Amino acid sequence: MLCTRLTNANILTMDPDHPVAHDLGIWRGRIVGLDEAVTSLPAREVVDLQGATVLPGFIDSHVHLSWTGLKARTPSIAGLTRVDDVLAAVEDAVSRTGAAGAWVSVGGYDQRALGRHLTATELDRVSHGRRIFLMHDSGHACVVNTAVLDMLPADVPHEDGLLVESAMGAVRRLRLPYSQAELADAIEHAGRVCLAEGITACAEAGIGAGLLGHSPVELGAYQLLRDEGRLPLRVQLMPGGDTLKQAGAHEHDGIPRALDLGLRTGFGDDWLSIGALKIYTDGGMMARTAALTEPYEGMDHTGQLQDDPERLTDLIVDGHLGGWQLAVHAIGDRAADLALDALEHAQKLRPRPDARHRIEHAGLIRPDQLPRFARLGVSAVVQPTFLHSFGDDYAEVMGAKRAPWMYRGRGFLDHGVTLVGSSDRPVTDGAPLRAIQFMVERASASGRLIGPDETITVEEALRAYTVAGAYACRWDDSAGSLTPGKRADLVVLGDDPRHVEPSRISGIEVVTTFVDGHETTEAGKL
């Protein structure tokens, strides 16, 4: 007897051998058959979907759950466009915080809304003895007051309280770690938001170290949720590259650096596992720190790498030699050059044809770099909604020549590169349907077309959030398509994205989400 049979549905399986179905059978969390294979079988529960569209659960291959949940509970200055209003909001947050010397975190900071960066001097006027930390929305910069600057070593660079990249990391280390209980609550909150948007699995892009690590024992927060039955969706964890240590392994193992006990990609189970090793090579476009080969339009700099190129290359190579799948953050084309060079060198030292290395963001990729992605078998994990939310600004700072190269779609697919959809939540909106709409339209929020030659079809965009996501996360044997034997993780939509006007895709209702064959509530609770 089946546990559940879904019937009277428009099921888009993403499996070319059986692309469309109307019935789907579930037993013990797995799909056991489609259509005539299950139509006549008895089931404990029969769900008539009345023609609704069913897809494999969306996979967000690059997300920050901890940061998302913490940001949701942090005072925000998002939307404010006057310095005086921002300072008033910071002072209000200060007034609701404890004694002098306490940290006050404020989110939603983006200098573009103000026309310039805030300064430590300005924050001093409203800090009243507290330590102020304004996190930039990109995750690559912050602004702090003098009380924080006084705690930093003298060699940490800043511009009147503005710290970027590794300098920001020095500030974060002053106030870390968060407790596992705090992180668990934040992760659960973010996971339920994902569920409500049809996401059934995601990859947490950096724990334990790097720019966005929250604790040296951060993995324990996810285990805590798992133990308590509160982990809302499947999560793959990417340890930050800085977590690797000299291994002291046997010389025949050829492992120069490793996590303790040699843990690496693949350890865990269907709900919680270790994924790729996250390595940062540059910054971000929003903070103007993505590493470019030519200067930002109207500026006299080309961004920056996170470290000396040789050290970054050594880390990438050591990660590959240690058996890791690598997720290399490279937004600018200069950073992508470094990543591709290092991955090519690593594969020559120790060929691993199915390593499935990924370049995260691939925000600005020159035409000559596309064949290298394909030749090396590197996936491009892009965030389409970046250009919906920030496209007007990004197009201006890249200029007319380079703007069409940003967050490509068609260029990757035509070269045979696996194109993977993701959000980088909470940097911007995380809803997969909004990203899918952008991949089809290539229109920013203002309606500006950005790289219209990079448009792809609805089916290709859906694949980026299902089949390709499963491949990039090494889940392709159990997720990404509604195929017998795979997990019964699926999303029910109020309309078929293929058959509505592209401008309506983001507005399609997410009716419900199934994980392990169990329907979630409207609020995303199991």
Coordinates of C-alpha atoms in Angstrom, one line a residue:
M1 CA 0.0 0.0 0.0
L2 CA 1.2 3.5 -0.9
C3 CA 1.6 6.1 1.8
T4 CA 0.3 8.8 -0.5
R5 CA -0.8 9.1 -4.1
L6 CA -1.0 12.5 -5.8
T7 CA -3.5 12.5 -8.5
N8 CA -5.1 14.8 -11.1
A9 CA -1.9 16.8 -11.3
N10 CA 0.3 18.4 -14.0
I11 CA 3.5 16.8 -12.9
L12 CA 6.7 18.1 -14.6
T13 CA 9.2 15.4 -13.6
M14 CA 12.3 17.0 -15.1
D15 CA 13.1 13.4 -16.2
P16 CA 13.4 13.2 -20.0
D17 CA 12.3 9.5 -19.9
H18 CA 8.9 10.4 -18.5
P19 CA 8.6 14.2 -18.7
V20 CA 5.0 14.7 -17.7
A21 CA 2.7 12.7 -15.4
H22 CA -0.7 13.0 -13.7
D23 CA -0.3 10.5 -10.8
L24 CA 2.7 10.0 -8.4
G25 CA 3.0 7.4 -5.7
I26 CA 4.9 7.8 -2.5
W27 CA 6.1 5.2 0.0
R28 CA 8.2 5.9 3.0
G29 CA 9.5 9.2 1.7
R30 CA 10.4 7.9 -1.8
I31 CA 8.7 8.1 -5.2
V32 CA 7.8 4.6 -6.2
G33 CA 6.0 5.2 -9.5
L34 CA 4.1 7.4 -11.9
D35 CA 0.8 7.2 -13.8
E36 CA -0.3 3.6 -14.6
A37 CA 2.3 2.1 -12.3
V38 CA 0.5 3.6 -9.3
T39 CA -2.9 4.7 -10.4
S40 CA -4.7 1.5 -9.3
L41 CA -2.7 0.9 -6.1
P42 CA -4.3 1.5 -2.7
A43 CA -3.0 4.4 -0.7
R44 CA -3.5 5.6 2.9
E45 CA -4.0 9.1 1.5
V46 CA -5.0 10.2 -1.9
V47 CA -4.5 13.9 -2.7
D48 CA -6.5 15.4 -5.6
L49 CA -4.4 18.4 -6.8
Q50 CA -7.2 19.5 -9.2
G51 CA -4.8 20.2 -12.0
A52 CA -2.1 22.0 -10.0
T53 CA 1.5 21.9 -11.3
V54 CA 4.0 19.8 -9.5
L55 CA 7.8 20.1 -9.8
P56 CA 10.7 18.7 -8.0
G57 CA 11.4 20.7 -4.9
F58 CA 13.6 23.7 -5.7
I59 CA 17.3 23.5 -4.7
D60 CA 19.0 26.7 -3.6
S61 CA 22.7 25.8 -4.1
H62 CA 24.1 28.8 -2.4
V63 CA 22.4 30.3 0.6
H64 CA 23.3 31.7 4.1
L65 CA 20.7 30.4 6.5
S66 CA 22.4 31.6 9.7
W67 CA 22.9 35.1 8.4
T68 CA 19.3 35.2 7.0
G69 CA 17.8 34.3 10.4
L70 CA 20.0 36.6 12.4
K71 CA 19.4 39.5 10.0
A72 CA 15.7 39.0 10.3
R73 CA 16.0 39.7 14.0
T74 CA 18.4 42.6 13.7
P75 CA 17.4 46.3 13.5
S76 CA 17.6 47.4 9.9
I77 CA 18.2 50.7 8.1
A78 CA 17.1 49.3 4.7
G79 CA 15.3 51.8 2.6
L80 CA 16.6 54.9 4.4
T81 CA 18.2 57.4 2.0
R82 CA 19.2 60.3 4.3
V83 CA 22.2 60.1 6.6
D84 CA 20.3 61.8 9.5
D85 CA 17.5 59.2 9.2
V86 CA 20.1 56.4 9.3
L87 CA 21.8 57.8 12.4
A88 CA 18.4 58.3 14.1
A89 CA 17.6 54.6 13.5
V90 CA 21.0 53.5 14.8
E91 CA 20.4 55.7 18.0
D92 CA 17.0 54.1 18.4
A93 CA 18.7 50.6 18.3
V94 CA 21.2 51.8 20.8
S95 CA 18.5 52.9 23.2
R96 CA 17.1 49.4 23.2
T97 CA 20.4 47.7 24.0
G98 CA 22.0 47.0 27.4
A99 CA 24.8 48.7 29.2
A100 CA 27.7 50.7 27.8
G101 CA 30.2 48.5 26.0
A102 CA 27.5 46.3 24.5
W103 CA 27.5 45.5 20.8
V104 CA 24.8 46.9 18.7
S105 CA 24.3 45.3 15.3
V106 CA 22.3 46.9 12.5
G107 CA 21.6 45.4 9.1
G108 CA 20.4 46.7 5.8
Y109 CA 23.4 49.0 5.2
D110 CA 24.1 50.0 1.6
Q111 CA 26.1 53.1 0.8
R112 CA 24.5 53.4 -2.6
A113 CA 21.2 54.5 -1.0
L114 CA 23.1 57.3 0.8
G115 CA 25.5 58.4 -2.0
R116 CA 28.5 57.7 0.3
H117 CA 29.6 55.6 3.2
L118 CA 28.9 56.5 6.8
T119 CA 31.9 57.3 9.0
A120 CA 33.0 56.3 12.5
T121 CA 32.8 59.9 13.5
E122 CA 29.1 60.0 12.6
L123 CA 28.4 56.8 14.4
D124 CA 30.2 58.1 17.5
R125 CA 27.5 60.8 17.9
V126 CA 24.8 58.3 18.4
S127 CA 26.6 55.3 20.0
H128 CA 26.4 56.4 23.7
G129 CA 29.2 54.1 24.8
R130 CA 28.1 51.1 22.7
R131 CA 30.1 49.3 20.0
I132 CA 28.3 49.8 16.7
F133 CA 28.5 47.3 13.8
L134 CA 26.7 48.1 10.6
M135 CA 26.8 45.1 8.2
H136 CA 26.9 45.8 4.5
D137 CA 24.2 44.0 2.6
S138 CA 26.8 42.4 0.4
G139 CA 28.5 40.6 3.4
H140 CA 31.8 42.1 2.2
A141 CA 32.0 45.3 4.3
C142 CA 31.0 47.0 7.5
V143 CA 31.1 50.4 9.2
V144 CA 31.9 50.6 12.9
N145 CA 32.4 53.4 15.4
T146 CA 35.6 54.5 17.2
A147 CA 34.9 52.2 20.2
V148 CA 35.3 49.2 17.8
L149 CA 38.3 50.7 15.9
D150 CA 40.1 51.1 19.3
M151 CA 39.9 47.3 19.8
L152 CA 41.5 46.4 16.5
P153 CA 45.2 45.9 15.9
A154 CA 46.9 48.9 14.4
D155 CA 47.6 47.2 11.1
V156 CA 44.0 46.5 10.2
P157 CA 43.1 48.9 7.4
H158 CA 40.0 51.1 7.4
E159 CA 38.7 54.3 6.0
D160 CA 37.1 56.3 8.8
G161 CA 35.3 53.2 10.1
L162 CA 34.7 51.4 6.8
L163 CA 36.3 48.0 6.7
V164 CA 36.1 45.6 3.7
E165 CA 36.8 41.9 3.2
S166 CA 39.5 40.5 5.5
A167 CA 39.5 43.7 7.6
M168 CA 35.8 43.2 8.2
G169 CA 36.6 39.7 9.3
A170 CA 38.9 41.2 11.9
V171 CA 35.9 43.1 13.4
R172 CA 33.6 40.1 13.3
R173 CA 36.2 38.0 15.2
L174 CA 36.0 40.5 18.0
R175 CA 32.4 39.7 18.7
L176 CA 32.1 36.0 17.7
P177 CA 31.0 33.4 18.4
Y178 CA 27.2 33.2 18.4
S179 CA 25.9 30.4 20.6
Q180 CA 24.6 27.2 19.0
A181 CA 21.1 27.9 20.4
E182 CA 21.1 31.4 18.8
L183 CA 22.2 29.9 15.5
A184 CA 19.8 27.1 15.6
D185 CA 16.8 29.4 16.0
A186 CA 18.1 31.6 13.1
I187 CA 18.6 28.6 10.8
E188 CA 15.1 27.2 11.6
H189 CA 13.5 30.6 10.8
A190 CA 15.4 30.9 7.5
G191 CA 14.6 27.3 6.6
R192 CA 10.9 27.8 7.0
V193 CA 11.0 30.8 4.8
C194 CA 12.7 28.7 2.1
L195 CA 10.1 26.0 2.5
A196 CA 7.3 28.5 1.9
E197 CA 9.0 29.4 -1.4
G198 CA 9.1 25.8 -2.6
I199 CA 12.8 25.1 -1.6
T200 CA 13.3 21.6 -0.2
A201 CA 17.1 21.5 0.0
C202 CA 19.9 24.0 0.1
A203 CA 23.7 24.4 0.4
E204 CA 24.9 26.7 3.3
A205 CA 27.8 28.5 1.7
G206 CA 30.3 28.8 4.4
I207 CA 30.4 27.8 8.0
G208 CA 33.0 27.9 10.7
A209 CA 35.4 30.4 9.1
G210 CA 35.7 32.9 6.3
L211 CA 33.7 36.1 5.9
L212 CA 30.4 34.7 7.1
G213 CA 31.3 32.0 9.7
H214 CA 29.5 32.5 13.0
S215 CA 31.2 30.0 15.3
P216 CA 34.1 27.5 15.2
V217 CA 31.5 24.9 16.3
E218 CA 28.8 26.1 13.8
L219 CA 28.0 22.7 12.5
G220 CA 26.8 21.8 15.9
A221 CA 23.9 24.2 15.5
Y222 CA 22.6 22.2 12.6
Q223 CA 23.1 19.0 14.4
L224 CA 21.1 20.4 17.3
L225 CA 18.2 21.2 15.0
R226 CA 18.5 17.7 13.5
D227 CA 18.4 16.1 16.9
E228 CA 15.4 18.1 18.0
G229 CA 13.4 17.4 14.8
R230 CA 13.5 21.2 13.9
L231 CA 15.6 21.1 10.7
P232 CA 12.9 22.2 8.2
L233 CA 14.7 21.2 5.0
R234 CA 17.7 19.3 3.8
V235 CA 21.0 21.2 4.2
Q236 CA 24.4 20.7 2.8
L237 CA 27.2 22.5 4.7
M238 CA 30.2 24.2 3.1
P239 CA 33.1 24.6 5.6
G240 CA 35.1 27.7 5.0
G241 CA 38.5 27.1 3.5
D242 CA 40.2 28.6 6.6
T243 CA 39.0 25.6 8.6
L244 CA 41.6 23.3 6.9
K245 CA 44.7 22.5 8.9
Q246 CA 48.0 20.8 8.2
A247 CA 46.9 17.2 8.1
G248 CA 50.0 15.1 9.1
A249 CA 48.4 12.3 7.0
H250 CA 50.4 9.4 5.6
E251 CA 52.5 10.5 2.7
H252 CA 50.7 8.0 0.3
D253 CA 47.4 9.8 1.1
G254 CA 48.7 13.0 -0.5
I255 CA 46.5 15.2 1.7
P256 CA 48.4 18.4 2.7
R257 CA 45.5 20.0 4.6
A258 CA 42.2 18.7 6.0
L259 CA 39.4 19.1 8.5
D260 CA 39.9 17.2 11.7
L261 CA 39.7 13.4 11.2
G262 CA 39.8 13.9 7.5
L263 CA 36.2 14.8 7.1
R264 CA 35.4 16.0 3.6
T265 CA 32.6 16.3 1.0
G266 CA 30.0 13.6 1.2
F267 CA 30.0 12.9 5.0
G268 CA 26.5 12.8 6.5
D269 CA 23.0 11.7 5.5
D270 CA 20.0 12.8 3.4
W271 CA 19.1 15.6 5.8
L272 CA 22.5 17.0 6.9
S273 CA 25.8 16.5 5.1
I274 CA 29.2 18.1 4.4
G275 CA 29.3 19.6 0.9
A276 CA 32.0 21.5 -0.9
L277 CA 34.8 23.5 0.6
K278 CA 34.1 27.2 0.3
I279 CA 37.0 29.3 -0.8
Y280 CA 36.8 33.1 -1.3
T281 CA 39.0 34.7 -3.9
D282 CA 37.5 38.2 -4.2
G283 CA 34.8 40.5 -2.9
G284 CA 31.5 41.7 -4.4
M285 CA 30.2 44.1 -7.0
M286 CA 28.0 45.9 -4.5
A287 CA 31.0 46.7 -2.3
R288 CA 33.1 47.4 -5.4
T289 CA 35.6 44.8 -4.2
A290 CA 35.0 42.1 -6.9
A291 CA 38.4 41.6 -8.6
L292 CA 38.3 42.8 -12.3
T293 CA 40.8 42.9 -15.0
E294 CA 39.8 46.4 -16.0
P295 CA 38.8 49.2 -13.6
Y296 CA 35.2 49.8 -12.5
E297 CA 33.5 52.3 -14.9
G298 CA 34.4 55.8 -13.7
M299 CA 36.7 54.6 -10.9
D300 CA 40.4 54.1 -10.7
H301 CA 40.5 50.6 -9.1
T302 CA 39.9 47.0 -10.1
G303 CA 38.6 45.6 -6.8
Q304 CA 40.7 43.2 -4.8
L305 CA 41.6 39.6 -4.2
Q306 CA 41.1 38.2 -0.7
D307 CA 44.7 37.2 -0.3
D308 CA 48.0 36.8 -2.1
P309 CA 47.3 35.0 -5.4
E310 CA 49.8 32.2 -4.5
R311 CA 48.2 31.5 -1.2
L312 CA 44.8 31.4 -2.7
T313 CA 46.0 29.0 -5.4
D314 CA 47.7 26.8 -2.8
L315 CA 44.5 26.6 -0.8
I316 CA 42.5 25.6 -3.9
V317 CA 45.1 23.0 -4.9
D318 CA 45.3 21.6 -1.4
G319 CA 41.5 21.3 -1.2
H320 CA 41.4 19.4 -4.4
L321 CA 44.3 17.1 -3.3
G322 CA 42.4 16.5 -0.1
G323 CA 39.5 15.0 -2.0
W324 CA 37.1 18.0 -1.6
Q325 CA 34.6 19.3 -4.0
L326 CA 35.4 23.0 -4.2
A327 CA 33.1 25.9 -4.3
V328 CA 35.3 28.9 -5.3
H329 CA 33.8 32.3 -4.8
A330 CA 34.8 34.4 -7.8
I331 CA 32.6 37.3 -8.8
G332 CA 35.0 39.4 -11.0
D333 CA 36.7 38.1 -14.1
R334 CA 40.2 38.5 -12.6
A335 CA 39.1 36.3 -9.7
A336 CA 37.7 33.8 -12.2
D337 CA 41.0 33.7 -14.0
L338 CA 42.7 32.8 -10.7
A339 CA 40.1 30.1 -9.9
L340 CA 40.3 28.5 -13.3
D341 CA 44.1 28.5 -13.3
A342 CA 44.2 26.9 -9.9
L343 CA 41.6 24.3 -10.7
E344 CA 43.4 23.4 -13.9
H345 CA 46.7 23.0 -12.1
A346 CA 45.1 20.9 -9.4
Q347 CA 43.5 18.5 -11.9
K348 CA 46.9 18.1 -13.6
L349 CA 48.5 17.1 -10.3
R350 CA 45.7 14.7 -9.4
P351 CA 43.0 14.1 -12.1
R352 CA 39.5 13.8 -10.6
P353 CA 37.1 13.8 -13.5
D354 CA 34.0 13.8 -11.3
A355 CA 35.2 16.4 -8.8
R356 CA 32.3 18.7 -9.8
H357 CA 34.1 21.8 -8.7
R358 CA 32.0 24.9 -8.8
I359 CA 32.6 28.6 -9.2
E360 CA 30.2 30.5 -7.0
H361 CA 28.6 33.7 -8.5
A362 CA 30.6 33.8 -11.7
G363 CA 29.4 37.4 -11.8
L364 CA 31.5 38.8 -14.6
I365 CA 32.7 36.2 -17.1
R366 CA 34.5 37.2 -20.3
P367 CA 33.7 35.4 -23.6
D368 CA 37.2 33.7 -23.6
Q369 CA 36.6 32.2 -20.1
L370 CA 33.5 30.3 -21.1
P371 CA 35.3 27.5 -23.0
R372 CA 37.6 27.1 -19.9
F373 CA 34.6 26.4 -17.6
A374 CA 33.5 23.7 -20.1
R375 CA 36.9 22.1 -20.5
L376 CA 37.4 21.9 -16.8
G377 CA 33.9 20.6 -16.1
V378 CA 33.3 23.5 -13.6
S379 CA 29.7 24.4 -12.8
A380 CA 28.6 28.1 -12.7
V381 CA 26.5 28.7 -9.6
V382 CA 24.8 32.1 -10.4
Q383 CA 22.4 34.3 -8.5
P384 CA 20.0 35.7 -11.2
T385 CA 18.1 37.9 -8.8
F386 CA 21.2 40.0 -8.2
L387 CA 20.6 41.6 -11.6
H388 CA 16.9 42.0 -10.9
S389 CA 17.6 43.8 -7.7
F390 CA 20.9 45.5 -8.4
G391 CA 21.2 45.3 -12.2
D392 CA 20.9 49.0 -12.9
D393 CA 23.8 49.8 -10.6
Y394 CA 25.9 46.9 -11.7
A395 CA 25.4 47.8 -15.4
E396 CA 26.6 51.3 -14.7
V397 CA 29.8 50.3 -12.9
M398 CA 30.6 47.6 -15.5
G399 CA 29.9 49.8 -18.5
A400 CA 28.3 48.9 -21.9
K401 CA 31.0 46.5 -23.0
R402 CA 31.0 44.3 -19.8
A403 CA 27.4 44.5 -18.7
P404 CA 26.2 41.7 -21.0
W405 CA 28.8 39.4 -19.4
M406 CA 27.2 39.5 -15.9
Y407 CA 25.5 36.5 -14.4
R408 CA 25.3 34.7 -17.7
G409 CA 22.7 32.2 -18.8
R410 CA 22.8 31.3 -22.5
G411 CA 26.6 31.7 -22.7
F412 CA 27.1 29.0 -20.2
L413 CA 24.6 26.6 -21.6
D414 CA 25.8 27.0 -25.2
H415 CA 29.3 26.1 -24.1
G416 CA 28.0 23.0 -22.2
V417 CA 28.6 24.4 -18.8
T418 CA 26.2 23.3 -16.0
L419 CA 24.2 26.4 -15.1
V420 CA 23.0 26.3 -11.4
G421 CA 20.5 28.6 -9.9
S422 CA 20.8 30.0 -6.4
S423 CA 20.1 33.1 -4.3
D424 CA 22.9 34.0 -1.9
R425 CA 20.0 34.8 0.5
P426 CA 19.9 37.2 2.4
V427 CA 21.9 39.5 0.1
T428 CA 18.7 39.8 -1.9
D429 CA 15.3 38.1 -2.5
G430 CA 15.6 34.3 -2.4
A431 CA 12.4 33.2 -4.1
P432 CA 13.3 30.7 -7.0
L433 CA 10.4 31.8 -9.1
R434 CA 11.6 35.4 -9.2
A435 CA 15.0 34.2 -10.2
I436 CA 13.5 31.9 -12.9
Q437 CA 11.6 34.9 -14.3
F438 CA 14.7 37.0 -14.5
M439 CA 16.6 34.2 -16.3
V440 CA 13.9 34.2 -18.9
E441 CA 13.4 38.0 -19.2
R442 CA 16.9 39.5 -18.1
A443 CA 15.1 42.6 -16.9
S444 CA 16.0 44.5 -13.8
A445 CA 13.4 45.8 -11.3
S446 CA 13.3 49.1 -13.4
G447 CA 12.7 47.1 -16.6
R448 CA 16.2 47.6 -18.0
L449 CA 17.3 44.7 -20.1
I450 CA 20.7 43.4 -19.0
G451 CA 22.5 41.1 -21.4
P452 CA 19.4 40.2 -23.4
D453 CA 21.4 37.7 -25.4
E454 CA 21.8 35.7 -22.2
T455 CA 18.1 34.8 -21.9
I456 CA 17.2 31.1 -21.5
T457 CA 14.0 29.2 -21.8
V458 CA 11.6 28.5 -18.9
E459 CA 12.5 24.8 -19.1
E460 CA 16.2 25.6 -18.9
A461 CA 15.7 27.9 -15.9
L462 CA 13.6 25.3 -14.1
R463 CA 16.4 22.8 -14.7
A464 CA 18.9 25.2 -13.1
Y465 CA 16.9 25.1 -9.9
T466 CA 16.2 21.3 -9.9
V467 CA 18.4 18.9 -12.0
A468 CA 21.4 21.1 -12.1
G469 CA 21.2 22.0 -8.4
A470 CA 21.1 18.3 -7.6
Y471 CA 24.2 17.7 -9.7
A472 CA 26.1 20.6 -8.2
C473 CA 25.4 19.4 -4.7
R474 CA 26.0 15.7 -5.6
W475 CA 22.4 14.8 -4.9
D476 CA 21.6 13.7 -8.4
D477 CA 21.0 10.1 -7.4
S478 CA 18.3 11.2 -5.0
A479 CA 16.9 14.6 -5.9
G480 CA 16.4 17.0 -8.8
S481 CA 13.8 15.0 -10.7
L482 CA 10.6 13.2 -9.9
T483 CA 11.9 9.8 -10.8
P484 CA 11.0 6.4 -9.1
G485 CA 13.5 5.8 -6.3
K486 CA 14.3 9.4 -5.6
R487 CA 13.2 11.4 -2.5
A488 CA 9.6 12.6 -2.5
D489 CA 10.6 16.3 -2.3
L490 CA 8.3 18.4 -4.4
V491 CA 6.6 21.7 -4.8
V492 CA 3.0 22.3 -5.8
L493 CA 2.4 25.5 -7.8
G494 CA -0.8 27.3 -8.7
D495 CA 0.1 27.6 -12.4
D496 CA 2.5 26.1 -14.9
P497 CA 5.6 28.4 -15.4
R498 CA 5.9 27.3 -19.0
H499 CA 2.4 28.4 -19.9
V500 CA 2.1 31.9 -18.3
E501 CA 3.6 35.2 -19.5
P502 CA 7.2 35.4 -18.3
S503 CA 6.3 38.6 -16.3
R504 CA 3.8 36.5 -14.3
I505 CA 6.2 33.7 -13.2
S506 CA 7.3 35.3 -10.0
G507 CA 3.7 35.8 -8.9
I508 CA 2.7 32.1 -9.3
E509 CA 1.4 30.8 -5.9
V510 CA 3.5 28.2 -4.1
V511 CA 0.5 26.1 -2.9
T512 CA 2.5 23.7 -0.7
T513 CA 5.8 21.9 -0.4
F514 CA 6.4 18.2 0.3
V515 CA 9.6 17.0 2.0
D516 CA 10.0 13.2 2.4
G517 CA 6.5 12.8 1.1
H518 CA 5.0 14.9 3.9
E519 CA 3.1 18.1 3.2
T520 CA 4.2 21.3 5.0
T521 CA 1.8 23.9 6.2
E522 CA 1.4 27.3 4.7
A523 CA 3.8 28.7 7.3
G524 CA 6.4 26.2 6.3
K525 CA 6.0 24.0 9.4
L526 CA 6.2 20.2 9.1

